[in-house]
Amino acid sequence: MTADGKISDLWRSPARFSSAADKAHLEKQIASVEGVLFGAGTLRAYGTTLPISNPQLLQLRKQQHQLPQPVQIVCSASAEIDPQLPFFSQPVPRWLITTTAGAKAWQGMGEGSFERILVADRSPTEVKSEPKSIDWIGAFAQLGQLGLKKLAILGGGELVASLLAVDLIDEFWLTVCPLILGGAAAPTPVEGAGFSVQQAQRLELLSVERIEQEVFLHYRLQR
Ligand SMILES: NC(=O)c1ccc[n+]([C@@H]2O[C@H](COP(=O)([O-])OP(=O)(O)OC[C@H]3O[C@@H](n4cnc5c(N)ncnc54)[C@H](OP(=O)(O)O)[C@@H]3O)[C@@H](O)[C@H]2O)c1
């Protein structure tokens, strides 16, 4: 994020403002998990995902009997995702978390689409108050049963807010980059309805590292 806490500009363009050191840091985090989860808005903005390409990280995963690439999991209630995006040509495993309605659009799409579609509907009363919603507790239970115990959540802010609200996030890594974007409509790491000061999730600072002009912060949620 920028020094003023924005993860993109108000046009929601892809956030390519961090350094090579931050990209390497992100790749290291991705290499330590079984699955990477991101919102459909993030996929629409970038069109691709970040695969692991560092030979040492690939070797380490091999030694640990892990797949070369973690599963790339997109979440989208609507599942309105362009199948022509370059993401669908990247050599990575692709899964989708969606609703029953969303899953219909991807049925029978065959090779090169999603290898697995997980449906996690909320109850009809919850859907009435929040139509674009996924049952995250149910979705994470399914992921756990499929062997995915540790996930990296790559954003955007809407997805992170939903997971925070149901207490499914353990740690935050934030890289503060030396620029200011401003703009009330520009997205931040956590969107959604927001929390009051009383409800706010409290964090414990685990580490701070400065590399050139960027600051790498590592937090754990206080339980
Ligand atoms: N700086 C960074 O590190 C960073 C990282 C990631 C993203 N970004 C930026 O963030 C922006 C994209 O963020 P965004 O606000 O669009 O957020 P997002 O969370 O990536 O995507 C929002 C979409 O994802 C789906 N989704 C998210 N949470 C959901 C939930 N709880 N239930 C059901 N569906 C859910 C919905 O898809 P459907 O509408 O299809 O149902 C929703 O419209 C882009 O500008 C991108 O550049 C920056």
Short mmCIF file of C-alpha atoms and ligand atoms in Angstrom, two decimals:
data_model
loop_
_atom_site.label_atom_id
_atom_site.label_comp_id
_atom_site.label_asym_id
_atom_site.label_seq_id
_atom_site.Cartn_x
_atom_site.Cartn_y
_atom_site.Cartn_z
CA MET A 1 0.00 0.00 0.00
CA THR A 2 0.97 3.64 -0.38
CA ALA A 3 2.11 5.80 2.53
CA ASP A 4 -1.51 7.06 2.72
CA GLY A 5 -2.92 3.53 2.92
CA LYS A 6 -4.20 3.05 -0.64
CA ILE A 7 -3.81 -0.23 -2.52
CA SER A 8 -4.64 1.31 -5.90
CA ASP A 9 -5.65 4.61 -7.44
CA LEU A 10 -9.29 5.68 -7.80
CA TRP A 11 -9.42 4.09 -11.28
CA ARG A 12 -8.63 0.77 -9.61
CA SER A 13 -5.70 0.20 -11.92
CA PRO A 14 -3.32 -2.67 -11.21
CA ALA A 15 -1.08 -1.78 -8.27
CA ARG A 16 2.36 -2.01 -9.86
CA PHE A 17 3.99 0.66 -7.69
CA SER A 18 6.11 -1.50 -5.39
CA SER A 19 9.76 -2.46 -5.84
CA ALA A 20 11.42 -5.67 -7.04
CA ALA A 21 12.18 -6.39 -3.35
CA ASP A 22 8.46 -6.31 -2.56
CA LYS A 23 7.66 -8.58 -5.51
CA ALA A 24 10.31 -11.06 -4.26
CA HIS A 25 8.81 -10.83 -0.77
CA LEU A 26 5.34 -11.57 -2.18
CA GLU A 27 6.68 -14.52 -4.16
CA LYS A 28 8.29 -15.90 -0.97
CA GLN A 29 4.96 -15.67 0.86
CA ILE A 30 3.14 -17.35 -2.03
CA ALA A 31 5.73 -20.15 -2.04
CA SER A 32 4.96 -20.89 1.63
CA VAL A 33 1.27 -21.74 1.13
CA GLU A 34 -0.91 -24.37 -0.49
CA GLY A 35 -3.40 -21.89 -1.94
CA VAL A 36 -3.62 -18.24 -2.95
CA LEU A 37 -7.04 -16.56 -2.68
CA PHE A 38 -8.09 -13.32 -4.35
CA GLY A 39 -11.28 -11.46 -5.27
CA ALA A 40 -12.65 -11.29 -8.80
CA GLY A 41 -12.01 -7.50 -8.77
CA THR A 42 -8.31 -8.13 -8.29
CA LEU A 43 -8.27 -10.64 -11.17
CA ARG A 44 -10.21 -8.22 -13.40
CA ALA A 45 -7.67 -5.45 -12.58
CA TYR A 46 -4.52 -7.51 -13.27
CA GLY A 47 -5.75 -10.16 -15.72
CA THR A 48 -3.05 -12.51 -14.43
CA THR A 49 -1.76 -13.96 -11.19
CA LEU A 50 1.81 -14.08 -9.84
CA PRO A 51 3.26 -17.56 -10.35
CA ILE A 52 6.39 -18.73 -8.52
CA SER A 53 9.35 -18.43 -10.87
CA ASN A 54 12.31 -18.25 -8.45
CA PRO A 55 14.21 -21.59 -8.94
CA GLN A 56 15.20 -21.78 -5.24
CA LEU A 57 11.59 -21.42 -4.11
CA LEU A 58 10.46 -24.03 -6.67
CA GLN A 59 13.22 -26.39 -5.41
CA LEU A 60 12.18 -25.84 -1.80
CA ARG A 61 8.56 -26.71 -2.62
CA LYS A 62 9.75 -29.86 -4.38
CA GLN A 63 11.79 -30.92 -1.32
CA GLN A 64 8.69 -30.37 0.83
CA HIS A 65 6.61 -32.56 -1.54
CA GLN A 66 4.39 -29.65 -2.49
CA LEU A 67 2.99 -28.91 -5.95
CA PRO A 68 5.25 -26.50 -7.89
CA GLN A 69 2.53 -23.82 -7.78
CA PRO A 70 -0.05 -23.22 -5.06
CA VAL A 71 -3.68 -23.43 -6.19
CA GLN A 72 -4.89 -20.04 -7.44
CA ILE A 73 -8.40 -19.54 -6.05
CA VAL A 74 -10.67 -16.80 -7.34
CA CYS A 75 -13.73 -15.81 -5.34
CA SER A 76 -16.72 -14.36 -7.11
CA ALA A 77 -20.39 -14.53 -6.18
CA SER A 78 -21.43 -13.73 -9.77
CA ALA A 79 -18.62 -15.72 -11.46
CA GLU A 80 -18.77 -13.13 -14.25
CA ILE A 81 -15.14 -13.50 -15.21
CA ASP A 82 -13.83 -13.17 -18.77
CA PRO A 83 -12.55 -16.63 -19.83
CA GLN A 84 -10.22 -14.87 -22.31
CA LEU A 85 -8.13 -13.30 -19.50
CA PRO A 86 -4.42 -14.28 -19.73
CA PHE A 87 -4.88 -15.86 -16.27
CA PHE A 88 -6.55 -18.83 -17.99
CA SER A 89 -3.39 -19.49 -20.03
CA GLN A 90 -1.00 -19.38 -17.06
CA PRO A 91 0.46 -22.76 -16.04
CA VAL A 92 -1.13 -22.79 -12.56
CA PRO A 93 -3.96 -24.78 -10.96
CA ARG A 94 -7.15 -22.66 -10.91
CA TRP A 95 -10.15 -23.04 -8.60
CA LEU A 96 -13.26 -20.90 -8.17
CA ILE A 97 -15.27 -20.24 -5.00
CA THR A 98 -18.75 -19.07 -5.89
CA THR A 99 -22.50 -19.44 -5.36
CA THR A 100 -24.86 -21.96 -6.98
CA ALA A 101 -25.91 -19.27 -9.48
CA GLY A 102 -22.29 -18.40 -10.27
CA ALA A 103 -21.25 -22.04 -10.73
CA LYS A 104 -23.83 -22.56 -13.49
CA ALA A 105 -21.98 -20.24 -15.89
CA TRP A 106 -18.77 -22.32 -15.65
CA GLN A 107 -20.27 -25.79 -15.92
CA GLY A 108 -18.81 -27.79 -18.80
CA MET A 109 -16.25 -25.10 -19.71
CA GLY A 110 -13.61 -27.82 -19.92
CA GLU A 111 -9.83 -27.60 -20.11
CA GLY A 112 -8.13 -24.29 -19.37
CA SER A 113 -10.97 -23.00 -17.19
CA PHE A 114 -11.35 -23.83 -13.47
CA GLU A 115 -10.23 -27.30 -12.40
CA ARG A 116 -12.48 -27.18 -9.39
CA ILE A 117 -15.52 -25.10 -8.48
CA LEU A 118 -16.47 -24.87 -4.82
CA VAL A 119 -20.00 -23.71 -4.07
CA ALA A 120 -20.52 -22.07 -0.68
CA ASP A 121 -23.95 -20.45 -0.50
CA ARG A 122 -25.14 -18.47 2.50
CA SER A 123 -28.57 -19.24 3.96
CA PRO A 124 -31.53 -17.62 2.11
CA THR A 125 -32.09 -15.07 4.94
CA GLU A 126 -28.45 -14.00 4.89
CA VAL A 127 -28.52 -13.74 1.08
CA LYS A 128 -31.54 -11.40 1.32
CA SER A 129 -29.60 -8.90 3.45
CA GLU A 130 -26.31 -9.41 1.58
CA PRO A 131 -27.00 -10.72 -1.93
CA LYS A 132 -23.34 -10.88 -3.04
CA SER A 133 -22.20 -13.23 -0.35
CA ILE A 134 -20.31 -16.44 0.18
CA ASP A 135 -20.37 -18.66 3.26
CA TRP A 136 -16.70 -18.27 4.16
CA ILE A 137 -16.73 -20.65 7.11
CA GLY A 138 -18.17 -23.34 4.81
CA ALA A 139 -15.78 -22.45 1.99
CA PHE A 140 -12.71 -22.68 4.25
CA ALA A 141 -13.97 -26.00 5.66
CA GLN A 142 -14.12 -27.34 2.08
CA LEU A 143 -10.62 -26.04 1.35
CA GLY A 144 -9.31 -27.70 4.52
CA GLN A 145 -10.86 -31.03 3.51
CA LEU A 146 -9.13 -30.69 0.15
CA GLY A 147 -5.76 -30.35 1.91
CA LEU A 148 -5.34 -26.58 1.79
CA LYS A 149 -4.42 -25.64 5.36
CA LYS A 150 -2.57 -22.36 4.78
CA LEU A 151 -3.69 -19.67 2.36
CA ALA A 152 -2.27 -16.34 1.25
CA ILE A 153 -5.03 -13.77 0.75
CA LEU A 154 -3.89 -11.33 -1.92
CA GLY A 155 -6.84 -8.93 -1.71
CA GLY A 156 -8.59 -6.85 -2.65
CA GLY A 157 -10.12 -4.96 0.19
CA GLU A 158 -13.62 -6.39 -0.22
CA LEU A 159 -12.45 -9.97 0.20
CA VAL A 160 -10.16 -9.10 3.14
CA ALA A 161 -13.04 -7.31 4.91
CA SER A 162 -15.31 -10.35 4.52
CA LEU A 163 -12.69 -12.71 5.94
CA LEU A 164 -11.81 -10.39 8.83
CA ALA A 165 -15.49 -10.14 9.73
CA VAL A 166 -15.65 -13.91 10.29
CA ASP A 167 -12.24 -14.11 11.93
CA LEU A 168 -10.48 -16.11 9.20
CA ILE A 169 -7.29 -14.05 9.03
CA ASP A 170 -4.35 -14.79 11.31
CA GLU A 171 -1.63 -12.45 10.03
CA PHE A 172 -1.12 -9.34 7.92
CA TRP A 173 1.91 -8.46 5.82
CA LEU A 174 1.82 -4.79 4.76
CA THR A 175 4.46 -3.13 2.62
CA VAL A 176 4.41 0.65 2.86
CA CYS A 177 5.58 2.16 -0.43
CA PRO A 178 6.89 5.72 -0.86
CA LEU A 179 4.04 7.41 -2.77
CA ILE A 180 0.70 9.08 -2.06
CA LEU A 181 -2.36 8.38 -4.19
CA GLY A 182 -5.15 9.99 -2.15
CA GLY A 183 -8.77 10.00 -3.27
CA ALA A 184 -11.66 8.94 -1.06
CA ALA A 185 -12.73 6.35 -3.67
CA ALA A 186 -9.29 4.74 -3.98
CA PRO A 187 -9.34 1.29 -2.35
CA THR A 188 -7.61 0.44 0.92
CA PRO A 189 -6.46 -2.96 2.28
CA VAL A 190 -9.78 -3.47 4.11
CA GLU A 191 -13.01 -2.20 2.56
CA GLY A 192 -16.52 -3.36 3.52
CA ALA A 193 -18.70 -1.51 6.00
CA GLY A 194 -15.83 -0.88 8.43
CA PHE A 195 -15.53 -1.57 12.15
CA SER A 196 -16.08 0.80 15.06
CA VAL A 197 -13.11 1.53 17.33
CA GLN A 198 -14.71 -0.79 19.91
CA GLN A 199 -15.10 -3.63 17.38
CA ALA A 200 -11.70 -3.09 15.74
CA GLN A 201 -9.46 -6.09 15.38
CA ARG A 202 -6.29 -5.49 17.39
CA LEU A 203 -2.91 -6.43 15.99
CA GLU A 204 0.42 -7.41 17.47
CA LEU A 205 3.48 -6.18 15.57
CA LEU A 206 5.80 -9.14 14.90
CA SER A 207 8.47 -7.52 12.76
CA VAL A 208 9.50 -4.36 10.91
CA GLU A 209 12.09 -4.32 8.14
CA ARG A 210 13.23 -1.45 6.00
CA ILE A 211 14.57 -2.20 2.51
CA GLU A 212 15.63 0.98 0.72
CA GLN A 213 12.49 3.19 0.56
CA GLU A 214 9.92 0.57 1.65
CA VAL A 215 8.86 -0.69 5.08
CA PHE A 216 7.78 -4.31 5.52
CA LEU A 217 5.38 -4.79 8.42
CA HIS A 218 4.31 -8.16 9.80
CA TYR A 219 1.36 -8.31 12.19
CA ARG A 220 -0.52 -11.06 13.96
CA LEU A 221 -4.14 -10.69 15.01
CA GLN A 222 -4.54 -10.63 18.78
CA ARG A 223 -6.80 -13.44 19.92
N1 LIG B 1 -1.84 -3.15 -3.73
C1 LIG B 1 -2.15 -4.40 -3.60
O1 LIG B 1 -1.43 -5.18 -3.00
C2 LIG B 1 -3.43 -4.91 -4.18
C3 LIG B 1 -3.78 -6.25 -4.03
C4 LIG B 1 -4.98 -6.69 -4.57
C5 LIG B 1 -5.83 -5.80 -5.23
N2 LIG B 1 -5.45 -4.53 -5.37
C6 LIG B 1 -6.33 -3.56 -6.05
O2 LIG B 1 -7.63 -3.70 -5.52
C7 LIG B 1 -8.59 -3.44 -6.53
C8 LIG B 1 -9.59 -4.60 -6.62
O3 LIG B 1 -10.22 -4.70 -5.43
P1 LIG B 1 -11.80 -4.88 -5.26
O4 LIG B 1 -12.29 -3.85 -4.34
O5 LIG B 1 -12.45 -5.02 -6.59
O6 LIG B 1 -11.85 -6.16 -4.40
P2 LIG B 1 -11.75 -7.74 -4.63
O7 LIG B 1 -12.00 -8.29 -3.28
O8 LIG B 1 -10.50 -8.13 -5.33
O9 LIG B 1 -12.92 -8.09 -5.64
C9 LIG B 1 -14.24 -7.83 -5.37
C10 LIG B 1 -15.05 -8.89 -6.06
O10 LIG B 1 -14.64 -10.20 -5.62
C11 LIG B 1 -15.75 -10.96 -5.26
N3 LIG B 1 -15.84 -11.01 -3.79
C12 LIG B 1 -15.03 -10.40 -2.89
N4 LIG B 1 -15.44 -10.69 -1.65
C13 LIG B 1 -16.53 -11.47 -1.77
C14 LIG B 1 -17.42 -12.07 -0.85
N5 LIG B 1 -17.27 -11.93 0.46
N6 LIG B 1 -18.45 -12.80 -1.34
C15 LIG B 1 -18.63 -12.94 -2.66
N7 LIG B 1 -17.83 -12.40 -3.60
C16 LIG B 1 -16.80 -11.67 -3.14
C17 LIG B 1 -16.96 -10.23 -5.87
O11 LIG B 1 -16.99 -10.67 -7.21
P3 LIG B 1 -18.30 -10.62 -8.12
O12 LIG B 1 -18.66 -9.18 -8.26
O13 LIG B 1 -17.84 -11.24 -9.41
O14 LIG B 1 -19.35 -11.42 -7.44
C18 LIG B 1 -16.52 -8.78 -5.73
O15 LIG B 1 -17.18 -7.90 -6.62
C19 LIG B 1 -7.83 -3.24 -7.82
O16 LIG B 1 -7.70 -1.86 -8.05
C20 LIG B 1 -6.46 -3.82 -7.52
O17 LIG B 1 -5.44 -3.16 -8.24
C21 LIG B 1 -4.28 -4.05 -4.86
#
